[in-house]
Tab-separated table of C-alpha atoms in Angstrom:
chain	number	residue	atom	x	y	z
A	299	MET	CA	12.494	3.109	26.446
A	300	LYS	CA	13.268	6.560	24.650
A	301	ARG	CA	10.042	7.411	23.211
A	302	ALA	CA	5.956	7.080	24.733
A	303	LEU	CA	4.077	4.494	22.574
A	304	ILE	CA	1.970	5.719	20.288
A	305	GLY	CA	-1.592	5.113	20.745
A	306	ALA	CA	-3.624	2.810	18.835
A	307	SER	CA	-4.471	2.552	15.185
A	308	LEU	CA	-8.048	3.553	12.983
A	309	ALA	CA	-9.025	0.971	12.083
A	310	ALA	CA	-11.299	1.761	8.830
A	311	PHE	CA	-8.634	-0.003	7.026
A	312	THR	CA	-9.945	-3.937	7.939
A	313	SER	CA	-13.186	-3.957	8.458
A	314	PHE	CA	-13.455	-6.875	5.895
A	315	GLY	CA	-11.664	-8.906	4.072
A	316	LEU	CA	-8.692	-7.397	5.401
A	317	MET	CA	-9.720	-9.429	8.782
A	318	GLY	CA	-9.652	-12.303	7.213
A	319	CYS	CA	-5.802	-12.439	5.899
A	320	GLY	CA	-5.474	-14.949	8.968
A	321	ALA	CA	-2.924	-13.808	11.772
A	322	ASP	CA	-3.198	-16.458	13.186
A	323	ASN	CA	-2.313	-18.605	9.974
A	324	VAL	CA	-0.422	-15.685	8.837
A	325	GLN	CA	1.608	-15.791	13.140
A	326	GLU	CA	1.988	-20.055	11.786
A	327	GLN	CA	3.547	-19.320	8.564
A	328	MET	CA	6.581	-16.603	10.630
A	329	ASN	CA	6.784	-18.614	12.884
A	330	THR	CA	8.952	-20.787	10.701
A	331	SER	CA	10.692	-18.608	9.007
A	332	ALA	CA	11.325	-16.210	12.322
A	333	ASN	CA	12.879	-19.082	13.366
A	334	GLY	CA	15.611	-19.680	10.576
A	335	ALA	CA	16.732	-16.112	11.131
A	336	ALA	CA	16.667	-15.357	15.078
A	337	ASN	CA	19.594	-18.667	14.974
A	338	SER	CA	20.992	-16.938	11.680
A	339	ASP	CA	24.703	-15.620	12.997
A	340	ALA	CA	24.295	-13.250	10.945
A	341	ILE	CA	21.396	-11.496	13.531
A	342	GLU	CA	22.746	-8.802	15.273
A	343	GLN	CA	20.990	-8.877	18.299
A	344	GLU	CA	19.521	-4.324	18.532
A	345	THR	CA	17.374	-3.074	21.354
A	346	GLY	CA	15.601	0.037	22.262
A	347	SER	CA	11.941	1.479	20.880
A	348	LEU	CA	10.888	1.540	17.278
A	349	SER	CA	7.774	3.882	16.031
A	350	PHE	CA	6.146	1.993	13.294
A	351	TYR	CA	4.527	4.520	10.537
A	352	THR	CA	2.208	2.992	8.269
A	353	SER	CA	-0.879	2.773	6.360
A	354	GLN	CA	-0.696	-0.838	6.119
A	355	PRO	CA	-4.125	-3.092	6.965
A	356	ASP	CA	-3.821	-3.326	11.399
A	357	ALA	CA	-3.177	-6.726	11.190
A	358	ASP	CA	-0.657	-6.982	8.566
A	359	ALA	CA	1.469	-4.228	10.356
A	360	GLU	CA	0.746	-6.263	13.361
A	361	ALA	CA	2.343	-10.023	12.127
A	362	LEU	CA	4.486	-7.341	9.724
A	363	VAL	CA	6.344	-6.513	13.359
A	364	GLU	CA	5.297	-9.721	15.184
A	365	GLY	CA	7.875	-11.944	12.851
A	366	PHE	CA	10.224	-9.117	13.175
A	367	ASN	CA	10.074	-9.280	17.069
A	368	GLU	CA	11.073	-13.409	16.899
A	369	ALA	CA	14.295	-11.424	15.348
A	370	TYR	CA	14.644	-8.920	17.066
A	371	PRO	CA	13.152	-9.961	20.668
A	372	ASP	CA	14.552	-6.942	22.495
A	373	ILE	CA	12.760	-4.313	20.402
A	374	ASP	CA	10.026	-2.392	21.589
A	375	VAL	CA	7.917	-2.107	18.090
A	376	SER	CA	4.750	0.639	18.789
A	377	ILE	CA	2.829	1.268	15.428
A	378	PHE	CA	0.509	3.784	14.621
A	379	ARG	CA	-1.585	3.435	11.131
A	380	SER	CA	-3.802	5.240	9.145
A	381	GLY	CA	-4.625	6.492	5.670
A	382	THR	CA	-0.827	6.857	3.790
A	383	GLU	CA	-2.843	10.900	3.583
A	384	GLU	CA	-4.018	11.281	7.573
A	385	VAL	CA	-0.577	9.601	8.316
A	386	VAL	CA	1.865	12.684	6.512
A	387	SER	CA	-0.595	14.752	7.717
A	388	ARG	CA	0.607	13.374	11.575
A	389	LEU	CA	4.048	13.441	10.678
A	390	LEU	CA	4.075	17.375	8.788
A	391	ALA	CA	2.202	18.102	12.190
A	392	GLU	CA	5.564	17.583	14.261
A	393	ASN	CA	8.287	18.344	12.441
A	394	GLU	CA	5.920	21.639	12.833
A	395	ALA	CA	6.137	21.265	16.337
A	396	GLY	CA	9.576	20.314	15.935
A	397	ALA	CA	8.809	16.904	17.562
A	398	ILE	CA	8.931	14.260	14.971
A	399	GLN	CA	8.327	10.931	16.605
A	400	ALA	CA	8.449	8.723	13.546
A	401	ASP	CA	11.507	5.779	13.114
A	402	VAL	CA	10.681	4.125	10.107
A	403	LEU	CA	7.805	4.774	7.284
A	404	LEU	CA	5.825	2.449	5.204
A	405	LEU	CA	3.618	3.816	3.199
A	406	ALA	CA	1.443	3.346	-0.018
A	407	ASP	CA	3.740	5.180	-3.246
A	408	SER	CA	6.356	6.705	-4.430
A	409	VAL	CA	5.080	10.007	-3.816
A	410	THR	CA	4.292	9.950	-0.885
A	411	PHE	CA	8.158	9.371	-0.897
A	412	GLU	CA	9.525	12.085	-2.961
A	413	GLY	CA	7.102	14.135	-0.913
A	414	LEU	CA	8.980	13.372	1.948
A	415	LYS	CA	12.234	13.653	0.592
A	416	GLU	CA	11.854	17.790	-1.015
A	417	TYR	CA	10.998	17.812	3.150
A	418	ASP	CA	14.142	16.260	3.736
A	419	LEU	CA	12.161	14.403	6.385
A	420	LEU	CA	14.149	11.087	5.263
A	421	MET	CA	17.564	9.538	6.244
A	422	PRO	CA	19.907	7.856	3.136
A	423	TYR	CA	20.002	4.023	3.520
A	424	GLU	CA	21.150	1.105	0.881
A	425	SER	CA	20.721	-1.976	2.855
A	426	SER	CA	22.558	-5.310	2.387
A	427	GLU	CA	18.867	-6.493	0.084
A	428	ILE	CA	18.210	-3.984	-2.826
A	429	ASN	CA	20.754	-6.168	-4.583
A	430	ALA	CA	16.951	-8.652	-5.223
A	431	ILE	CA	14.356	-5.666	-5.391
A	432	PRO	CA	14.626	-4.545	-8.783
A	433	SER	CA	16.273	-1.137	-9.483
A	434	ASP	CA	13.187	0.467	-11.057
A	435	PHE	CA	11.374	0.527	-6.894
A	436	ILE	CA	14.318	1.485	-5.808
A	437	ASP	CA	14.803	5.412	-4.976
A	438	PRO	CA	18.760	6.409	-6.543
A	439	ASP	CA	19.514	8.067	-3.643
A	440	HIS	CA	18.185	5.080	-1.648
A	441	MET	CA	15.840	7.234	0.317
A	442	TYR	CA	13.263	4.844	-0.132
A	443	THR	CA	12.198	1.209	-1.038
A	444	GLY	CA	9.326	-0.814	-2.713
A	445	THR	CA	8.276	-3.462	-0.391
A	446	LYS	CA	5.510	-5.471	-2.763
A	447	ILE	CA	3.834	-4.558	-5.680
A	448	MET	CA	0.154	-3.773	-5.187
A	449	PRO	CA	-2.051	-3.403	-8.890
A	450	THR	CA	-5.473	-1.669	-8.873
A	451	VAL	CA	-8.011	-3.588	-10.702
A	452	LEU	CA	-11.129	-3.964	-11.272
A	453	ALA	CA	-13.011	-6.431	-8.994
A	454	TYR	CA	-16.356	-8.134	-9.841
A	455	ASN	CA	-19.031	-10.177	-8.009
A	456	THR	CA	-19.142	-13.124	-9.307
A	457	ASN	CA	-23.500	-13.602	-8.567
A	458	LEU	CA	-24.612	-9.864	-10.325
A	459	VAL	CA	-21.779	-9.819	-13.034
A	460	GLN	CA	-22.874	-12.925	-15.918
A	461	ASP	CA	-19.887	-11.703	-18.580
A	462	ILE	CA	-16.193	-10.954	-17.155
A	463	PRO	CA	-14.607	-7.930	-17.957
A	464	THR	CA	-12.166	-7.516	-20.361
A	465	SER	CA	-11.585	-3.424	-19.326
A	466	TRP	CA	-12.268	-0.544	-17.325
A	467	ASP	CA	-14.860	0.509	-19.665
A	468	VAL	CA	-17.015	-1.202	-18.197
A	469	LEU	CA	-17.240	1.367	-15.546
A	470	THR	CA	-18.146	4.294	-17.315
A	471	SER	CA	-21.516	1.717	-19.676
A	472	PRO	CA	-25.072	1.489	-18.637
A	473	GLU	CA	-25.051	-1.289	-17.932
A	474	SER	CA	-22.792	-0.497	-14.308
A	475	PHE	CA	-24.953	2.330	-13.819
A	476	GLY	CA	-24.405	3.082	-9.526
A	477	LYS	CA	-22.644	-0.199	-9.382
A	478	THR	CA	-19.355	0.707	-9.102
A	479	THR	CA	-17.137	1.524	-6.037
A	480	MET	CA	-13.816	2.793	-5.269
A	481	PRO	CA	-11.554	4.755	-3.362
A	482	SER	CA	-10.298	7.912	-2.454
A	483	PRO	CA	-7.480	9.805	-2.916
A	484	LEU	CA	-8.891	12.495	-0.514
A	485	TYR	CA	-8.072	8.961	2.041
A	486	SER	CA	-6.557	6.259	-0.041
A	487	GLY	CA	-2.387	7.349	-1.299
A	488	ALA	CA	-3.270	4.079	-2.579
A	489	ALA	CA	-5.759	5.907	-4.642
A	490	ALA	CA	-4.521	8.978	-4.771
A	491	TYR	CA	-2.041	7.895	-7.125
A	492	ASN	CA	-4.285	6.432	-9.237
A	493	THR	CA	-6.454	9.280	-10.076
A	494	GLY	CA	-2.753	10.887	-10.926
A	495	VAL	CA	-1.575	7.783	-12.843
A	496	LEU	CA	-5.335	6.957	-15.343
A	497	SER	CA	-5.715	11.398	-15.932
A	498	ARG	CA	-2.838	11.551	-17.018
A	499	THR	CA	-2.898	8.222	-19.058
A	500	ASP	CA	-4.819	8.752	-22.990
A	501	GLY	CA	-7.992	6.852	-23.361
A	502	PHE	CA	-9.526	7.809	-19.474
A	503	GLY	CA	-7.854	11.137	-18.276
A	504	TRP	CA	-10.353	13.277	-16.287
A	505	GLU	CA	-13.264	12.234	-18.668
A	506	PHE	CA	-12.982	9.128	-16.597
A	507	PHE	CA	-14.053	10.023	-14.071
A	508	GLU	CA	-16.572	12.575	-15.370
A	509	ALA	CA	-17.938	9.215	-16.614
A	510	LEU	CA	-17.518	7.527	-13.215
A	511	SER	CA	-19.448	10.399	-11.501
A	512	GLU	CA	-21.844	10.994	-13.442
A	513	ASN	CA	-22.061	6.558	-13.991
A	514	GLU	CA	-23.492	7.514	-10.262
A	515	ALA	CA	-20.215	5.020	-8.389
A	516	THR	CA	-20.061	5.423	-5.250
A	517	ILE	CA	-17.140	6.747	-2.666
A	518	VAL	CA	-15.064	4.893	-0.338
A	519	GLN	CA	-12.472	6.087	2.253
A	520	GLY	CA	-10.860	3.511	0.981
A	521	ASN	CA	-10.401	-0.726	-0.647
A	522	GLY	CA	-11.239	-2.545	2.521
A	523	GLY	CA	-15.032	-0.333	1.337
A	524	VAL	CA	-14.354	-1.627	-1.883
A	525	VAL	CA	-14.290	-5.188	-1.704
A	526	GLN	CA	-17.109	-4.255	1.420
A	527	ALA	CA	-19.660	-3.223	-1.384
A	528	VAL	CA	-19.074	-5.598	-4.187
A	529	ALA	CA	-18.492	-9.605	-2.193
A	530	GLY	CA	-21.765	-7.867	-0.644
A	531	GLY	CA	-23.611	-6.977	-3.171
A	532	ASP	CA	-24.186	-3.252	-2.545
A	533	SER	CA	-22.101	-2.774	-5.907
A	534	ALA	CA	-21.128	-4.737	-8.641
A	535	TYR	CA	-17.618	-3.615	-9.864
A	536	GLY	CA	-15.582	-1.650	-8.238
A	537	MET	CA	-11.597	-0.286	-8.035
A	538	VAL	CA	-9.959	-2.050	-5.768
A	539	VAL	CA	-6.131	-3.153	-4.655
A	540	ASP	CA	-5.659	-7.063	-6.081
A	541	PHE	CA	-4.640	-8.074	-2.985
A	542	VAL	CA	-7.740	-7.259	-1.047
A	543	ALA	CA	-10.053	-8.946	-3.435
A	544	ALA	CA	-7.659	-11.895	-3.480
A	545	ASN	CA	-7.768	-12.515	0.135
A	546	ALA	CA	-12.062	-12.385	0.186
A	547	LYS	CA	-12.528	-14.704	-2.273
A	548	GLN	CA	-9.914	-17.552	-0.837
A	549	GLN	CA	-12.555	-16.949	2.056
A	550	GLY	CA	-15.578	-18.159	-0.129
A	551	SER	CA	-16.969	-14.468	-1.212
A	552	PRO	CA	-18.716	-14.272	-3.971
A	553	ILE	CA	-16.197	-12.377	-5.458
A	554	ASP	CA	-13.057	-11.859	-8.572
A	555	LEU	CA	-10.789	-10.185	-10.142
A	556	ILE	CA	-9.000	-9.362	-13.809
A	557	TYR	CA	-6.375	-7.234	-14.380
A	558	PRO	CA	-7.750	-5.082	-17.254
A	559	GLU	CA	-6.187	-5.386	-21.123
A	560	GLU	CA	-5.372	-1.085	-20.363
A	561	GLY	CA	-2.912	-1.954	-18.132
A	562	VAL	CA	-3.096	-1.061	-14.151
A	563	PRO	CA	-1.329	1.286	-11.963
A	564	VAL	CA	1.138	-0.274	-9.245
A	565	ILE	CA	1.932	1.277	-5.824
A	566	THR	CA	5.296	-0.885	-4.527
A	567	GLU	CA	4.469	0.441	0.053
A	568	PRO	CA	7.983	1.746	0.324
A	569	ILE	CA	10.131	2.059	2.915
A	570	GLY	CA	12.244	4.765	5.149
A	571	ILE	CA	14.015	5.446	7.663
A	572	THR	CA	12.597	8.986	8.961
A	573	ALA	CA	16.211	11.716	9.206
A	574	GLU	CA	14.838	11.758	13.138
A	575	THR	CA	14.872	8.423	14.367
A	576	GLU	CA	16.491	7.696	17.208
A	577	ASN	CA	17.300	4.348	17.480
A	578	GLU	CA	19.026	4.514	13.723
A	579	GLU	CA	21.081	0.198	13.958
A	580	ALA	CA	16.780	-0.736	13.947
A	581	ALA	CA	14.949	0.795	12.240
A	582	LYS	CA	18.119	-0.361	9.160
A	583	ALA	CA	17.022	-3.799	11.436
A	584	PHE	CA	13.535	-3.658	10.610
A	585	VAL	CA	14.270	-1.967	6.597
A	586	ASP	CA	16.431	-5.158	5.907
A	587	PHE	CA	14.148	-7.761	7.346
A	588	VAL	CA	11.238	-6.671	5.836
A	589	LEU	CA	12.647	-5.962	2.461
A	590	SER	CA	14.703	-10.141	2.914
A	591	ALA	CA	13.879	-13.951	1.424
A	592	LYS	CA	11.475	-14.043	5.373
A	593	GLY	CA	10.168	-10.835	5.065
A	594	GLN	CA	9.172	-11.739	1.585
A	595	GLU	CA	7.842	-14.821	2.191
A	596	LEU	CA	6.034	-13.786	5.380
A	597	SER	CA	4.676	-10.820	3.320
A	598	VAL	CA	2.795	-13.339	0.398
A	599	GLU	CA	1.743	-15.548	3.916
A	600	ILE	CA	-0.095	-12.089	3.792
A	601	GLY	CA	-1.793	-11.998	0.788
A	602	TYR	CA	1.198	-9.760	-1.190
A	603	THR	CA	2.782	-10.049	-4.164
A	604	PRO	CA	6.533	-9.583	-3.202
A	605	ILE	CA	8.992	-7.381	-4.894
A	606	ARG	CA	12.023	-9.402	-4.175
A	607	ASP	CA	12.956	-12.046	-7.479
A	608	GLY	CA	12.918	-15.948	-6.431
A	609	VAL	CA	10.336	-15.244	-4.653
A	610	ALA	CA	7.160	-15.957	-6.327
A	611	PRO	CA	3.120	-14.552	-5.859
A	612	PRO	CA	0.727	-15.885	-3.925
A	613	GLU	CA	-2.042	-17.895	-6.095
A	614	GLY	CA	-3.769	-15.910	-8.267
A	615	LEU	CA	-2.134	-12.638	-8.163
A	616	GLN	CA	0.080	-11.565	-11.632
A	617	SER	CA	3.918	-11.192	-10.767
A	618	ALA	CA	5.583	-7.762	-10.767
A	619	ALA	CA	7.288	-9.130	-14.200
A	620	ASP	CA	3.396	-10.279	-15.793
A	621	VAL	CA	2.189	-6.969	-14.129
A	622	ASP	CA	1.664	-4.021	-17.319
A	623	VAL	CA	2.221	-1.364	-15.536
A	624	LEU	CA	0.561	2.506	-16.530
A	625	SER	CA	2.266	4.746	-14.860
A	626	SER	CA	3.205	8.542	-14.825
A	627	ASP	CA	6.797	10.707	-14.370
A	628	LEU	CA	6.717	11.251	-10.085
A	629	SER	CA	7.702	13.984	-10.171
A	630	ASP	CA	5.206	15.917	-11.761
A	631	LEU	CA	2.356	13.254	-9.980
A	632	LEU	CA	4.310	15.245	-6.871
A	633	ASN	CA	3.959	18.054	-7.908
A	634	THR	CA	0.464	17.960	-9.443
A	635	ARG	CA	-1.673	15.628	-6.455
A	636	GLU	CA	-2.994	18.818	-4.243
A	637	SER	CA	-4.880	19.767	-7.358
A	638	ASP	CA	-5.749	16.175	-8.824
A	639	LYS	CA	-7.597	16.235	-5.493
A	640	GLU	CA	-9.762	18.983	-5.866
A	641	GLN	CA	-9.908	18.406	-8.988
A	642	PHE	CA	-11.444	15.208	-8.387
A	643	ARG	CA	-13.585	16.802	-5.675
A	644	THR	CA	-14.703	19.143	-8.528
A	645	ILE	CA	-16.308	15.668	-9.410
A	646	PHE	CA	-17.629	14.224	-6.869
A	647	GLY	CA	-18.414	16.246	-4.214
A	648	ASP	CA	-15.852	15.950	-0.679
A	649	HIS	CA	-15.523	12.369	0.214
């Protein structure tokens, strides 16, 4: 084994909803999917160890690795999991010390990977699976590729909200005073991306965030905390990634979601290989598995909207083709991410 196993993950994102992603159910599907892969003559059995750094919830990351290991049982994969901002901080600290431990990264958004490109921390890899993935979600330099579609939507508690909203405007209206919860961009990569996009979108801007603050919106670290607040009745509304709310709804929680008429910011949780990987072939095999039809079908079972053409999204979620996407220039978002977070901190304080 080339590297010591990375320690246990941080569990801030899994307390509610995501816990019910159903690891057992996922495992059942994984066995079906991965057994097919394991029987394929096309698979070359790589070996060794692989260190996987991710912002995915613990249960989802573990299910992904278990599915991969059904096809590649001789690759020992260790997981380090935390919020994107903390994962990047750890990676940069390792780089500063000259001892990067990660082989594969799967983090919130393209802006994060653009930053890693600037540090020359990524290895280019053009997976054979990218032909089935829309080009908009593939880095032209092949440093990273999107793995799923994750829109941030408007969730609401079905016991507390009688008139179903259609617009983000409901969050700044008098009826939602003190009744909204949203994730912090100081912790969540998805929230950082959303803040950058919405603050540059006509009809939103920083005025939108100032109005949320004046309306006494509650800030929590991650999307799991948002769903917990809305499903538990502490908040009537929440800004949250769609699949998290959909999973809670499927488990019977009094929560539902809409895709507001103005559109939604979307992250793709890209995957990439570090330039310092010590097991390049195993890292490539892992990327190929995540982007493959089997890997994408497994992702759907967990509850994610697939990024690959020809794989249907989970019930209740919009497909990539149906989502009305709000976006902004990636280089601009990268260059202003820290100042955006400072502006958010100025409005809401530290969270």
